[in-house]
């Protein structure tokens, strides 16, 4: 049970292949247009914090002993209690330093995975993030996270350079079915044997963000 759930989580959430199968783009011009759009965008960001502490609580529990007698006992439990939470977001001014995309059309289908590389050398972004966290810590523990992204960037696509070359079974629906029947690896290997692979990295030189201390 548990192993199967982990397998499903990995197949659907921890690989980019599922995203690529669901993001099929047909035609060289269309693929290049989709990949070019994020180059003109500034990165966006989201910060989140959830403060919490643990409380020890007791409760009475009834049970039957070995002799069949009903008795009660005190059970001690540890509970997480969420308290203060906050979030903050905005835009990071930047200059694009991404190299032009050069399509590899040696295969009729190509899986293209994209990455985002942000240079904060000349930015106050990380210092502002650390300050914001300190200003919002109101409890013993805290879950903290930050995310940077380009609004139109797709993490993975399946480029179909010529319309109609994709096999009829290369669809997200069939990938889901293959995964449910423990055949996701076979499905992926079959697709990858018929397609090429490229990585494309968006690079941004980031500058000062607008931030007012809370």
PDB file of N, CA, C and O in Angstrom, residues 91-94 121-125 128 206-211:
ATOM      1  N   UNK A  91       7.635  41.079  -7.690  1.00  0.00           N
ATOM      2  CA  UNK A  91       8.397  40.925  -8.937  1.00  0.00           C
ATOM      3  C   UNK A  91       9.846  41.319  -8.682  1.00  0.00           C
ATOM      4  O   UNK A  91      10.125  42.263  -7.932  1.00  0.00           O
ATOM      5  N   UNK A  92      10.771  40.580  -9.283  1.00  0.00           N
ATOM      6  CA  UNK A  92      12.200  40.872  -9.165  1.00  0.00           C
ATOM      7  C   UNK A  92      12.659  41.534 -10.469  1.00  0.00           C
ATOM      8  O   UNK A  92      12.698  40.872 -11.516  1.00  0.00           O
ATOM      9  N   UNK A  93      13.015  42.822 -10.442  1.00  0.00           N
ATOM     10  CA  UNK A  93      13.539  43.457 -11.656  1.00  0.00           C
ATOM     11  C   UNK A  93      14.785  42.713 -12.154  1.00  0.00           C
ATOM     12  O   UNK A  93      15.632  42.296 -11.354  1.00  0.00           O
ATOM     13  N   UNK A  94      14.885  42.553 -13.460  1.00  0.00           N
ATOM     14  CA  UNK A  94      15.983  41.734 -13.977  1.00  0.00           C
ATOM     15  C   UNK A  94      16.319  42.114 -15.409  1.00  0.00           C
ATOM     16  O   UNK A  94      15.568  42.818 -16.095  1.00  0.00           O
ATOM     17  N   UNK A 121      23.595  38.398  -7.406  1.00  0.00           N
ATOM     18  CA  UNK A 121      24.813  39.106  -6.997  1.00  0.00           C
ATOM     19  C   UNK A 121      24.560  40.584  -6.741  1.00  0.00           C
ATOM     20  O   UNK A 121      25.106  41.167  -5.791  1.00  0.00           O
ATOM     21  N   UNK A 122      23.732  41.222  -7.560  1.00  0.00           N
ATOM     22  CA  UNK A 122      23.476  42.660  -7.444  1.00  0.00           C
ATOM     23  C   UNK A 122      22.079  42.948  -6.902  1.00  0.00           C
ATOM     24  O   UNK A 122      21.552  44.045  -7.122  1.00  0.00           O
ATOM     25  N   UNK A 123      21.502  41.999  -6.211  1.00  0.00           N
ATOM     26  CA  UNK A 123      20.126  42.148  -5.709  1.00  0.00           C
ATOM     27  C   UNK A 123      20.090  42.090  -4.188  1.00  0.00           C
ATOM     28  O   UNK A 123      20.917  41.426  -3.553  1.00  0.00           O
ATOM     29  N   UNK A 124      19.108  42.758  -3.621  1.00  0.00           N
ATOM     30  CA  UNK A 124      18.859  42.691  -2.174  1.00  0.00           C
ATOM     31  C   UNK A 124      17.865  41.587  -1.827  1.00  0.00           C
ATOM     32  O   UNK A 124      17.411  41.485  -0.683  1.00  0.00           O
ATOM     33  N   UNK A 125      17.527  40.761  -2.809  1.00  0.00           N
ATOM     34  CA  UNK A 125      16.429  39.799  -2.646  1.00  0.00           C
ATOM     35  C   UNK A 125      16.639  38.850  -1.473  1.00  0.00           C
ATOM     36  O   UNK A 125      15.755  38.696  -0.618  1.00  0.00           O
ATOM     37  N   UNK A 128      16.443  40.574   1.917  1.00  0.00           N
ATOM     38  CA  UNK A 128      15.056  40.931   2.240  1.00  0.00           C
ATOM     39  C   UNK A 128      14.272  39.705   2.693  1.00  0.00           C
ATOM     40  O   UNK A 128      13.463  39.787   3.626  1.00  0.00           O
ATOM     41  N   UNK A 206      19.444  39.616 -11.595  1.00  0.00           N
ATOM     42  CA  UNK A 206      18.407  40.264 -10.786  1.00  0.00           C
ATOM     43  C   UNK A 206      18.941  41.493 -10.057  1.00  0.00           C
ATOM     44  O   UNK A 206      20.119  41.563  -9.701  1.00  0.00           O
ATOM     45  N   UNK A 207      18.016  42.425  -9.811  1.00  0.00           N
ATOM     46  CA  UNK A 207      18.379  43.676  -9.147  1.00  0.00           C
ATOM     47  C   UNK A 207      17.467  43.918  -7.951  1.00  0.00           C
ATOM     48  O   UNK A 207      16.775  43.006  -7.489  1.00  0.00           O
ATOM     49  N   UNK A 208      17.443  45.136  -7.440  1.00  0.00           N
ATOM     50  CA  UNK A 208      16.783  45.438  -6.168  1.00  0.00           C
ATOM     51  C   UNK A 208      15.259  45.282  -6.264  1.00  0.00           C
ATOM     52  O   UNK A 208      14.636  45.811  -7.189  1.00  0.00           O
ATOM     53  N   UNK A 209      14.703  44.594  -5.281  1.00  0.00           N
ATOM     54  CA  UNK A 209      13.243  44.477  -5.228  1.00  0.00           C
ATOM     55  C   UNK A 209      12.686  45.589  -4.351  1.00  0.00           C
ATOM     56  O   UNK A 209      13.402  46.199  -3.535  1.00  0.00           O
ATOM     57  N   UNK A 210      11.408  45.846  -4.520  1.00  0.00           N
ATOM     58  CA  UNK A 210      10.714  46.824  -3.675  1.00  0.00           C
ATOM     59  C   UNK A 210      10.236  46.117  -2.411  1.00  0.00           C
ATOM     60  O   UNK A 210       9.404  45.205  -2.493  1.00  0.00           O
ATOM     61  N   UNK A 211      10.786  46.522  -1.281  1.00  0.00           N
ATOM     62  CA  UNK A 211      10.466  45.827  -0.024  1.00  0.00           C
ATOM     63  C   UNK A 211      10.413  46.820   1.114  1.00  0.00           C
ATOM     64  O   UNK A 211      11.359  47.581   1.336  1.00  0.00           O
TER      65      UNK A 211
END
